[in-house]
PDB file of C-alpha atoms in Angstrom:
ATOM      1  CA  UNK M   1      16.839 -95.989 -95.410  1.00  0.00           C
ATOM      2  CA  UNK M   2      16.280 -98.628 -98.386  1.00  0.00           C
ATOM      3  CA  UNK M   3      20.176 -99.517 -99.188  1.00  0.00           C
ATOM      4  CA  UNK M   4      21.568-102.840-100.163  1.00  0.00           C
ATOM      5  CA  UNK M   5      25.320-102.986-101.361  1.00  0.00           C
ATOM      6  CA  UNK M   6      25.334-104.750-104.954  1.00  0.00           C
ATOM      7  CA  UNK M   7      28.265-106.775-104.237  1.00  0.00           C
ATOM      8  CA  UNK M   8      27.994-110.439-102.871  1.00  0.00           C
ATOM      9  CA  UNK M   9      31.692-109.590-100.713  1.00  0.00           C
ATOM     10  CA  UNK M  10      30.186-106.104 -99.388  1.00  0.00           C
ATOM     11  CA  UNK M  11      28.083-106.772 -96.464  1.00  0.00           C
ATOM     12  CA  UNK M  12      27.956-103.232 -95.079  1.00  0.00           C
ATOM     13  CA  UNK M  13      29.087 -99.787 -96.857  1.00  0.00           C
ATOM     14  CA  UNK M  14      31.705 -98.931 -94.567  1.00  0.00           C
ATOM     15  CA  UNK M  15      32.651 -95.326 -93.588  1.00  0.00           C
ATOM     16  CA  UNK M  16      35.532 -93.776 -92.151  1.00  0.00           C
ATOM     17  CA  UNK M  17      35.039 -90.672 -89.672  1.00  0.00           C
ATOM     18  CA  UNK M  18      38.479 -89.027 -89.153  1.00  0.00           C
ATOM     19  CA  UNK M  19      37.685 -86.391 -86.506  1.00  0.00           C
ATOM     20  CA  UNK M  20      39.400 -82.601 -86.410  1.00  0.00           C
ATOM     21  CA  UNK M  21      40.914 -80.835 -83.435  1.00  0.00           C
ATOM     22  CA  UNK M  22      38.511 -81.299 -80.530  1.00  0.00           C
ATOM     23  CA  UNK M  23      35.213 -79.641 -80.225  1.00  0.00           C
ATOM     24  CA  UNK M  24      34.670 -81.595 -84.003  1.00  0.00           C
ATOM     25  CA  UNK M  25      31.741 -83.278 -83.407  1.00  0.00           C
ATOM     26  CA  UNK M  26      33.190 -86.631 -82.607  1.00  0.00           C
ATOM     27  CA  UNK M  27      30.871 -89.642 -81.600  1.00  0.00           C
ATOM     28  CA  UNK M  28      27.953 -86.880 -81.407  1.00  0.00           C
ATOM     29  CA  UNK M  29      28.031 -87.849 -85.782  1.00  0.00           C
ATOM     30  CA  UNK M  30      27.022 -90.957 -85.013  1.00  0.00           C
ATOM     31  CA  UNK M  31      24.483 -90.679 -82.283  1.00  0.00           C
ATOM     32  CA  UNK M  32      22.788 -87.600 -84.150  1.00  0.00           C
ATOM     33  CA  UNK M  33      22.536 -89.839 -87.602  1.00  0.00           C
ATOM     34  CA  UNK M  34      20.994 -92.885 -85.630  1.00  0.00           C
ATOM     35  CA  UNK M  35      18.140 -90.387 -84.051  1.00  0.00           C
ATOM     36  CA  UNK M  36      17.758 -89.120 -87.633  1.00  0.00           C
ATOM     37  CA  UNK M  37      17.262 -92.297 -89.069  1.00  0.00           C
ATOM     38  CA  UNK M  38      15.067 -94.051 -85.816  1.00  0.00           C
ATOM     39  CA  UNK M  39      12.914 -90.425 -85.783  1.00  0.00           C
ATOM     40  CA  UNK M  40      13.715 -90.704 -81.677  1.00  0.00           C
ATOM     41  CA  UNK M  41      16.536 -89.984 -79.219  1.00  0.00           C
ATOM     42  CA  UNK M  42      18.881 -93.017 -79.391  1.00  0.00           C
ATOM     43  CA  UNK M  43      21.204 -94.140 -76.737  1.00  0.00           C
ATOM     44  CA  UNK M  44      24.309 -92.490 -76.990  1.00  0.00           C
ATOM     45  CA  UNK M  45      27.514 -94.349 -78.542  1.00  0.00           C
ATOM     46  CA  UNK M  46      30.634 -94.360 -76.526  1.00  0.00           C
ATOM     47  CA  UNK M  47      33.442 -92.100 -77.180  1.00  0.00           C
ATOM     48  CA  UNK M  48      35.969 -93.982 -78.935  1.00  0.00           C
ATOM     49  CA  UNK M  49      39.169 -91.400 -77.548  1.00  0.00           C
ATOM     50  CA  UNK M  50      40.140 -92.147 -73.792  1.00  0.00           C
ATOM     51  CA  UNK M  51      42.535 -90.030 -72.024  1.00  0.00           C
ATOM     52  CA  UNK M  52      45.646 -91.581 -70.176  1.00  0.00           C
ATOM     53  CA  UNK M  53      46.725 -90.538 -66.547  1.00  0.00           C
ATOM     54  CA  UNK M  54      49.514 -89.240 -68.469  1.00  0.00           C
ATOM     55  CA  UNK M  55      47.650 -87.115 -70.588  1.00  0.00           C
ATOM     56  CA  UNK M  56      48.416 -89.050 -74.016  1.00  0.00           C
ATOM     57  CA  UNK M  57      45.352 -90.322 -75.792  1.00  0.00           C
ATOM     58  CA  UNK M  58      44.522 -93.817 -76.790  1.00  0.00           C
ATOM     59  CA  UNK M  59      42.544 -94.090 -80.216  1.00  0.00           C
ATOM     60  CA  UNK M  60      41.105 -97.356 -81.094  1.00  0.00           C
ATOM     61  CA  UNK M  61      39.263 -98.374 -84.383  1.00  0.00           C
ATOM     62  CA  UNK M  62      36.388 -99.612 -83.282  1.00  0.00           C
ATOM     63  CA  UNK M  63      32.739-100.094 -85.806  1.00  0.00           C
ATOM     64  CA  UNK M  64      29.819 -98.887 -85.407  1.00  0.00           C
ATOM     65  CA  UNK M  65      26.646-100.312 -86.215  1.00  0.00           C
ATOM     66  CA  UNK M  66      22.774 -98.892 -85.809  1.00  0.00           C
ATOM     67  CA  UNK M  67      20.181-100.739 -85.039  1.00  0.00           C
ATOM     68  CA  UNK M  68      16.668-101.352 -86.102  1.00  0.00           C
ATOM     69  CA  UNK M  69      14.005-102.879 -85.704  1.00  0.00           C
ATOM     70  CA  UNK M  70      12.628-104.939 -82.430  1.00  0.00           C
ATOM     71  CA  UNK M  71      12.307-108.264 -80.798  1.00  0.00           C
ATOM     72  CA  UNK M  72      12.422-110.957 -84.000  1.00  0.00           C
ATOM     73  CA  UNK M  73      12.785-108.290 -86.745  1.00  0.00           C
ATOM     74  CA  UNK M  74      15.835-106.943 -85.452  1.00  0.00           C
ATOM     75  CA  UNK M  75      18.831-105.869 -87.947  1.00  0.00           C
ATOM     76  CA  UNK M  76      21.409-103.200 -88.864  1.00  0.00           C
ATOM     77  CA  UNK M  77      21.583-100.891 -91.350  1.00  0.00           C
ATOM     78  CA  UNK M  78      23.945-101.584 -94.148  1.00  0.00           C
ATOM     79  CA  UNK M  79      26.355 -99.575 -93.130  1.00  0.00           C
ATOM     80  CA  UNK M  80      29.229 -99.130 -90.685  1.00  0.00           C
ATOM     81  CA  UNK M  81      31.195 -96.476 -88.864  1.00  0.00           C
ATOM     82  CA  UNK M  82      35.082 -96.668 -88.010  1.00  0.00           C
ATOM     83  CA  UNK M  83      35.879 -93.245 -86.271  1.00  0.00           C
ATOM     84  CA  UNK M  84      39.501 -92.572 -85.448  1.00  0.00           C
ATOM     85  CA  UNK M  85      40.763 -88.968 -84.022  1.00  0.00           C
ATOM     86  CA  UNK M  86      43.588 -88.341 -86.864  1.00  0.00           C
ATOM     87  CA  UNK M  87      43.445 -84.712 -87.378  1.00  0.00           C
ATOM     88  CA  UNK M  88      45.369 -82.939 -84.342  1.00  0.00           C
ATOM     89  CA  UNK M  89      48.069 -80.017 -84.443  1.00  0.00           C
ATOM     90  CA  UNK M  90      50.494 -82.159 -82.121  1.00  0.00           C
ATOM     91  CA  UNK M  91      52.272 -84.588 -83.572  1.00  0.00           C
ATOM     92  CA  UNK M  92      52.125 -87.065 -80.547  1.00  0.00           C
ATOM     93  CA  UNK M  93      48.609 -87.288 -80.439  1.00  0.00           C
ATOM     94  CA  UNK M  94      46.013 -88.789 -83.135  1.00  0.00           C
ATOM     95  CA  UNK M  95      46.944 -91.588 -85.821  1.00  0.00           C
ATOM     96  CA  UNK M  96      49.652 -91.282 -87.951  1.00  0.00           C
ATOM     97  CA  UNK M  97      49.178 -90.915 -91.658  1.00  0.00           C
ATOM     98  CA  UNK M  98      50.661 -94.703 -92.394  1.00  0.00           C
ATOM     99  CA  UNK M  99      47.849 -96.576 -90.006  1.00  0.00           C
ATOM    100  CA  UNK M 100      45.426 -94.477 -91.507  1.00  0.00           C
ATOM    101  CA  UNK M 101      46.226 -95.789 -95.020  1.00  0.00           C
ATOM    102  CA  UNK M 102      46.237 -99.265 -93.545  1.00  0.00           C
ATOM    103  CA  UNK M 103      43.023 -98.677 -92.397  1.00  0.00           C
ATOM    104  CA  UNK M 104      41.558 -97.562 -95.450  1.00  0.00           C
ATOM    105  CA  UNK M 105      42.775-100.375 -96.940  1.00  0.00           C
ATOM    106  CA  UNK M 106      41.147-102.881 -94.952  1.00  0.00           C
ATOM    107  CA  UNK M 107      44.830-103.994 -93.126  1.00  0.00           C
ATOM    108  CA  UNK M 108      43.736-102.911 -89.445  1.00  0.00           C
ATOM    109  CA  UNK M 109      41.444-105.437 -87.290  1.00  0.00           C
ATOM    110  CA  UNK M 110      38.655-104.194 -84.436  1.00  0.00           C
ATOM    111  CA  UNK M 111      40.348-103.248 -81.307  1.00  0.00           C
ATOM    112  CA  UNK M 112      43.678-101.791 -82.146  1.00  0.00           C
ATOM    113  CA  UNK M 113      45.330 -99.492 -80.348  1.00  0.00           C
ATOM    114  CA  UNK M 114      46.748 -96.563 -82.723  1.00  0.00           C
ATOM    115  CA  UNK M 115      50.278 -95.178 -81.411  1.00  0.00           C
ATOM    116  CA  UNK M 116      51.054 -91.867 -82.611  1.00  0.00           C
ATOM    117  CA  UNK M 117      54.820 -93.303 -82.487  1.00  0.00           C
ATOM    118  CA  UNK M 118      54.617 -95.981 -84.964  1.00  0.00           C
ATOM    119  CA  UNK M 119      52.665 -97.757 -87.046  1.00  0.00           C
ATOM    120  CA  UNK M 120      50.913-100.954 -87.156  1.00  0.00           C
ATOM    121  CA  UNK M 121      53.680-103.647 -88.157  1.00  0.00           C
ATOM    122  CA  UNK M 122      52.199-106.514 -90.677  1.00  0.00           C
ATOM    123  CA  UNK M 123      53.747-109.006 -87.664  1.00  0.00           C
ATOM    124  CA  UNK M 124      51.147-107.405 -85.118  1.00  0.00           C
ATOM    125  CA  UNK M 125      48.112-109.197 -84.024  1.00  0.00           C
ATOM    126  CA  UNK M 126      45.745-106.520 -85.223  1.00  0.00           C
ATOM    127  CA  UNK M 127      47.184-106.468 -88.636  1.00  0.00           C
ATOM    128  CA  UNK M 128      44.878-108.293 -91.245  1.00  0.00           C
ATOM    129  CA  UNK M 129      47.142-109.468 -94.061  1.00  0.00           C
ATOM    130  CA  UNK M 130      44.294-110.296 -96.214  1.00  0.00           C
ATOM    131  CA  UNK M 131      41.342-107.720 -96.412  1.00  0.00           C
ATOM    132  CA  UNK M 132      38.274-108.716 -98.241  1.00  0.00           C
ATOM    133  CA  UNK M 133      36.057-105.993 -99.769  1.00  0.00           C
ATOM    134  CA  UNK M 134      33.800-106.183 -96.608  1.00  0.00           C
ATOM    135  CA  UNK M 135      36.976-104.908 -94.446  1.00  0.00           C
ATOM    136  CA  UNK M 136      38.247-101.794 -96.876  1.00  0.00           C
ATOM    137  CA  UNK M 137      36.858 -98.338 -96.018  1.00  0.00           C
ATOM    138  CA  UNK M 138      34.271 -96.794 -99.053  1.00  0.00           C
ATOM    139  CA  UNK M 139      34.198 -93.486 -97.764  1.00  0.00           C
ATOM    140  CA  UNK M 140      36.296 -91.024 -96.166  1.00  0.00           C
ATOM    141  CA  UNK M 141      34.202 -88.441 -93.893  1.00  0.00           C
ATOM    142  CA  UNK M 142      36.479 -84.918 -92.488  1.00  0.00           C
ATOM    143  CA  UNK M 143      34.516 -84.354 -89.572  1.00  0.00           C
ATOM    144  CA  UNK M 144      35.345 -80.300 -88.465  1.00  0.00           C
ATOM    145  CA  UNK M 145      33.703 -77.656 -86.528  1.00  0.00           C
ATOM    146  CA  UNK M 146      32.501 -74.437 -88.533  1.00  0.00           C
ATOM    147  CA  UNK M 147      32.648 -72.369 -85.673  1.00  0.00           C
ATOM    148  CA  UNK M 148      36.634 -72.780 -85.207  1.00  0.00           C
ATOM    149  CA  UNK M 149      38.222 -69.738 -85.489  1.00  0.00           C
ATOM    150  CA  UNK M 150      41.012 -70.885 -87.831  1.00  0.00           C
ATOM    151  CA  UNK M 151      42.360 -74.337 -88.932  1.00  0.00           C
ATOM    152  CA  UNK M 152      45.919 -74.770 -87.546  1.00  0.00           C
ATOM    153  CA  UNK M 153      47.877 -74.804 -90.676  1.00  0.00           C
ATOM    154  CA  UNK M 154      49.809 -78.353 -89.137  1.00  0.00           C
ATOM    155  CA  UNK M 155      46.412 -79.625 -89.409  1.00  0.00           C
ATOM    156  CA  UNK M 156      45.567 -78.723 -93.218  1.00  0.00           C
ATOM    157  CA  UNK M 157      48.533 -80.172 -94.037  1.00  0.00           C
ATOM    158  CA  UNK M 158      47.500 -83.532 -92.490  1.00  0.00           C
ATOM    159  CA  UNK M 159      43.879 -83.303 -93.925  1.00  0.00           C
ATOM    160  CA  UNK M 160      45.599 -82.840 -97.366  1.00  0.00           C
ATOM    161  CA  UNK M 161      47.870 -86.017 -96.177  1.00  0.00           C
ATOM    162  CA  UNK M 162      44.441 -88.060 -95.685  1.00  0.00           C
ATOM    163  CA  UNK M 163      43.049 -86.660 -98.845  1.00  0.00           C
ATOM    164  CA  UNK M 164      45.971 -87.452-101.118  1.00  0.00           C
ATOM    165  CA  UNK M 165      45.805 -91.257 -99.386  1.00  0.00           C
ATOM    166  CA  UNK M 166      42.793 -91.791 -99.960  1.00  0.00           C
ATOM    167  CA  UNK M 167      42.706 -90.023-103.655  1.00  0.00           C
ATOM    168  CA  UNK M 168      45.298 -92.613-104.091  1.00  0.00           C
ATOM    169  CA  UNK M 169      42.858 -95.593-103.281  1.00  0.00           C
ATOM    170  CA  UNK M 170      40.328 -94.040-104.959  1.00  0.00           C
ATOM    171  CA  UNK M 171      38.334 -93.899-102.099  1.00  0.00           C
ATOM    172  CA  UNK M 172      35.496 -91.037-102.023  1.00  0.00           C
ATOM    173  CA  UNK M 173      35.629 -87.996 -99.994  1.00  0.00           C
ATOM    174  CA  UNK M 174      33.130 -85.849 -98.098  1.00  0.00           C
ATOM    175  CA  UNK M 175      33.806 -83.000 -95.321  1.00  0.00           C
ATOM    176  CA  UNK M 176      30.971 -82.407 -92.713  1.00  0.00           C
ATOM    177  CA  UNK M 177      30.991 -79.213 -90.237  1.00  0.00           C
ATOM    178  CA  UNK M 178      29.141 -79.246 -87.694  1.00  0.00           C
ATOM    179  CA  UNK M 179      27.856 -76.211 -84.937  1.00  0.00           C
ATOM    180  CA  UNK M 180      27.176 -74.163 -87.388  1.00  0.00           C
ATOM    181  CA  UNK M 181      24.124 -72.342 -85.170  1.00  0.00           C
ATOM    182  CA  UNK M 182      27.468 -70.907 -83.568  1.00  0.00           C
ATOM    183  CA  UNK M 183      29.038 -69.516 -87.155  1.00  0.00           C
ATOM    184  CA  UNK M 184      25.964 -66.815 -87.240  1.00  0.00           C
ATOM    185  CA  UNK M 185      22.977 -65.495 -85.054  1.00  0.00           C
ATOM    186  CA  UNK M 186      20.923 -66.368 -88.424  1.00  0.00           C
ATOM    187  CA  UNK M 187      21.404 -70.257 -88.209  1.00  0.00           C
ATOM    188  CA  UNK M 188      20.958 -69.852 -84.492  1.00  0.00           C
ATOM    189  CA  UNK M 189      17.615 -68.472 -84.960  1.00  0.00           C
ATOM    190  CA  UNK M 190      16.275 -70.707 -87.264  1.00  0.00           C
ATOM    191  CA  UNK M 191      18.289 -73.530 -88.685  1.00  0.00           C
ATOM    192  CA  UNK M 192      16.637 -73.347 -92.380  1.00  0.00           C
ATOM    193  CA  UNK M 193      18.775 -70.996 -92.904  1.00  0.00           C
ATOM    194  CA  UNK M 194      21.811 -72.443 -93.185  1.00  0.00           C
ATOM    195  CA  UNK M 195      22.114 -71.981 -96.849  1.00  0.00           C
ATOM    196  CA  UNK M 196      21.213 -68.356 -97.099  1.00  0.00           C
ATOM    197  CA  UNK M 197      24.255 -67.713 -94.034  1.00  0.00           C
ATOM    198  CA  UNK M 198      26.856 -65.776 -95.653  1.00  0.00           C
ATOM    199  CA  UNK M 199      29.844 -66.625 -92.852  1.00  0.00           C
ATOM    200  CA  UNK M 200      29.004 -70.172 -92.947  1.00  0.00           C
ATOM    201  CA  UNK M 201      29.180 -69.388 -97.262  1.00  0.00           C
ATOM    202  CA  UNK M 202      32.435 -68.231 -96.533  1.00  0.00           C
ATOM    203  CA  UNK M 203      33.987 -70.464 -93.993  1.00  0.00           C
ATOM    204  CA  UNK M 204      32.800 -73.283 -96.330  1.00  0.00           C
ATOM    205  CA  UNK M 205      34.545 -71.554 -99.084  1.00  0.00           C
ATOM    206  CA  UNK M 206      37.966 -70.748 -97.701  1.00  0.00           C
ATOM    207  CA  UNK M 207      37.859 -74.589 -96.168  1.00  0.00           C
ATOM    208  CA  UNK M 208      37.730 -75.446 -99.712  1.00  0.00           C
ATOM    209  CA  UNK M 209      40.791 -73.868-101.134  1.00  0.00           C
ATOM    210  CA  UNK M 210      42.602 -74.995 -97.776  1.00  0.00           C
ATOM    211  CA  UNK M 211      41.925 -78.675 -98.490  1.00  0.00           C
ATOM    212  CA  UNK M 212      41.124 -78.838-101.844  1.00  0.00           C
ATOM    213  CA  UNK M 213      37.767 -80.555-101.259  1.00  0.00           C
ATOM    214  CA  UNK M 214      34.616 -79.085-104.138  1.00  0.00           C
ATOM    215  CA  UNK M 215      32.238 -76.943-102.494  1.00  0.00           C
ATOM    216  CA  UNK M 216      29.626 -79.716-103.422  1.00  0.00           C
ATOM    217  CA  UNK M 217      31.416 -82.135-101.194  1.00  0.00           C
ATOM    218  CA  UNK M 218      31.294 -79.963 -98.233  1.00  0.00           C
ATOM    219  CA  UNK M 219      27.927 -80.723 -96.068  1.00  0.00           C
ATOM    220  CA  UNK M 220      26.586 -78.349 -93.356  1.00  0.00           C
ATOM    221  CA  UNK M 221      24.830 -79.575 -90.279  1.00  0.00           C
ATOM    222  CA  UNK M 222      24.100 -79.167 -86.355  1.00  0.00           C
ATOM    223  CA  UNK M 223      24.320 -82.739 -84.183  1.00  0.00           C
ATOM    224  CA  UNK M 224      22.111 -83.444 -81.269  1.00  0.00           C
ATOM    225  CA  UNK M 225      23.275 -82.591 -77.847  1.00  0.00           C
ATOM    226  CA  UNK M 226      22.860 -83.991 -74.530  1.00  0.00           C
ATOM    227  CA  UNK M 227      19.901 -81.373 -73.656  1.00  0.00           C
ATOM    228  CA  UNK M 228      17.617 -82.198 -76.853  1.00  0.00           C
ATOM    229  CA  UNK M 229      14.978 -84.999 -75.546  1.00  0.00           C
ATOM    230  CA  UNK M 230      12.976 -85.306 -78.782  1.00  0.00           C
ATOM    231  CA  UNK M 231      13.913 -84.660 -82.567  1.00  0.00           C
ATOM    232  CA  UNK M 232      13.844 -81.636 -85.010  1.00  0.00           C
ATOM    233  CA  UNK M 233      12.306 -82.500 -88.515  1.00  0.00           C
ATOM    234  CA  UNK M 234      14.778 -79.339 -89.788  1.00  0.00           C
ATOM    235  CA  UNK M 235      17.848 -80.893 -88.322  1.00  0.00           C
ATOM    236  CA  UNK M 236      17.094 -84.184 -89.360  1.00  0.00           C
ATOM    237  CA  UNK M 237      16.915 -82.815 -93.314  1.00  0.00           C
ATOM    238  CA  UNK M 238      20.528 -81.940 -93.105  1.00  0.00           C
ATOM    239  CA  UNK M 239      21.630 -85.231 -90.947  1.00  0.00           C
ATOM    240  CA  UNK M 240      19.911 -87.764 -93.234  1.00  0.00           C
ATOM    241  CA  UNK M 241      21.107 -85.289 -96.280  1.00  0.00           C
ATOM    242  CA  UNK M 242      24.717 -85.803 -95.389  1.00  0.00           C
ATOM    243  CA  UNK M 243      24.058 -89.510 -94.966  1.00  0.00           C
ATOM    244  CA  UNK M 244      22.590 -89.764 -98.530  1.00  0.00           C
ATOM    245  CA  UNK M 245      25.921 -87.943 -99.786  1.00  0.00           C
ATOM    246  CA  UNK M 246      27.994 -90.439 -97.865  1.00  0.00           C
ATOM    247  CA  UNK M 247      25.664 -93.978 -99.152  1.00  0.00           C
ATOM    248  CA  UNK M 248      25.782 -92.232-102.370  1.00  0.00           C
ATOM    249  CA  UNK M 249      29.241 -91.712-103.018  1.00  0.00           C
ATOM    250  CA  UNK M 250      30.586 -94.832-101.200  1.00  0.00           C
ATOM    251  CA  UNK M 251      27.960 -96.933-103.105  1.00  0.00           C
ATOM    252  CA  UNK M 252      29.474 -95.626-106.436  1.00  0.00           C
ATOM    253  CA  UNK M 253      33.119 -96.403-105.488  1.00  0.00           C
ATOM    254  CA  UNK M 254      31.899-100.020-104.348  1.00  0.00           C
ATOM    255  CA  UNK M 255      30.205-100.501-107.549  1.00  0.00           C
ATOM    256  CA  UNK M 256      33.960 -99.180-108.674  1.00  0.00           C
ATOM    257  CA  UNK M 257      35.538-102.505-107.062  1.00  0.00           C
ATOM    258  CA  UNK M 258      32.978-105.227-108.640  1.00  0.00           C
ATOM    259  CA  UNK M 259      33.880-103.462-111.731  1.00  0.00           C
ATOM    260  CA  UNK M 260      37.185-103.462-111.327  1.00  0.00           C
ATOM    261  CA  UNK M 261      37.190-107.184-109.912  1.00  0.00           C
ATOM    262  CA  UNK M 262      35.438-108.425-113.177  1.00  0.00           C
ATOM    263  CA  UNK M 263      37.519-106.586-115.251  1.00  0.00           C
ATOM    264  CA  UNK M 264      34.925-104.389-116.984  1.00  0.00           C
TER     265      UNK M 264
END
């Protein structure tokens, strides 16, 4: 992919991933995007969600890169990944709305821990008091599962939390759902058709008027899983499509900030 931010402070596009109730999609995003774009099987990024012996779970904001190229010609692609797990039901588990803010803002360093009992205090370690444009998030991604029978209603309420945040920055939004060869036997069949499925019409639809997110901002697509050893040109159409969305609409908000920085 031929991308180059046009902003001397923006190094990398970066993208937030705020992940659903399990069963989301959650690291597979990433993996499934870097076969896409390397037209092979890549090697699998970690799970960024461990699980505690006492059953709590510890999120960390971590980035992702993907690499390219070999041996001297070796690189990244201009863009990064933070995924965090904010989207749960319980209130105890996942990031709390005010970190998530701070992240999108640029405030939270690699390697914190997020508490689901309080936030990120400006005295911490992890908190960076003075984000450049490099460290601020371009593009919020809702990463949720199409085949879920029905959003928990705690958990539309915290989407529209994230939404409103990040409407408040001004920072871009996109939703992705993913298995959608288990929404109908017609996607299963032959994954082309995603677009002519009238469930996955409709559970696109009604996750529309939930959230409040444009039917044009909602992407459609099936992730690689551990059994697939070589690449499908279909389901890398609606991978690298997503992708495009993403570069596309976090590109326009960065061009946004040097606008906004010059004072045009």
């Amino acid at each position: 992919m031929d991308y180059e931010p046009q902003n001397d402070e923006v190094h990398h596009l970066r993208v937030l991933l705020v992940y659903g109730p399990v069963g989301a999609g959650k690291s597979s995003l990433i993996n499934s995007m870097t076969s896409a774009l390397l037209g092979r099987m890549a090697i699998p990024a970690a799970v960024n969600n461990t699980q505690s012996d006492e059953g709590s779970f510890t999120v960390q904001y971590k980035t992702h890169r993907i690499r390219k190229g070999r041996g001297k010609s070796r690189g990244y692609f201009p863009f990064v990944f933070n995924d965090i797990m904010g989207l749960e039901s319980d209130k105890n588990v996942g990031v709390r709305a005010e970190d998530l803010k701070l992240a999108m803002m640029g405030h939270v360093k690699e390697g914190y821990k997020f508490n689901p009992i309080c936030s990120l205090s400006p005295s911490d370690h992890y908190y960076n008091p003075h984000p450049k444009p490099d460290d601020k998030v371009h593009v919020l991604v809702l990463l949720l599962s199409a085949n879920c029978p029905e959003t928990n209603t705690s958990v539309i309420q915290k989407m529209k939390e994230v939404r409103q945040t990040a409407r408040d920055l001004g920072i871009p939004q996109i939703a992705i759902g993913t298995h959608i060869d288990d929404v109908c036997d017609q996607i299963e069949k032959d994954i082309k058709n995603v677009y002519k499925s009238k469930s996955l019409k409709t559970k696109m639809e009604m996750f529309s008027n939930e959230v409040g997110i444009p039917l044009n901002c909602i992407m459609a697509l099936k992730n690689y899983s551990q059994g697939e050893m070589k690449n499908n040109p279909d389901m890398d159409t609606l991978i690298l499509t997503a992708l495009k969305h993403i570069m596309d609409f976090g590109d326009d908000f960065i061009e946004e900030m040097s606008e906004t920085a010059n004072g045009v």
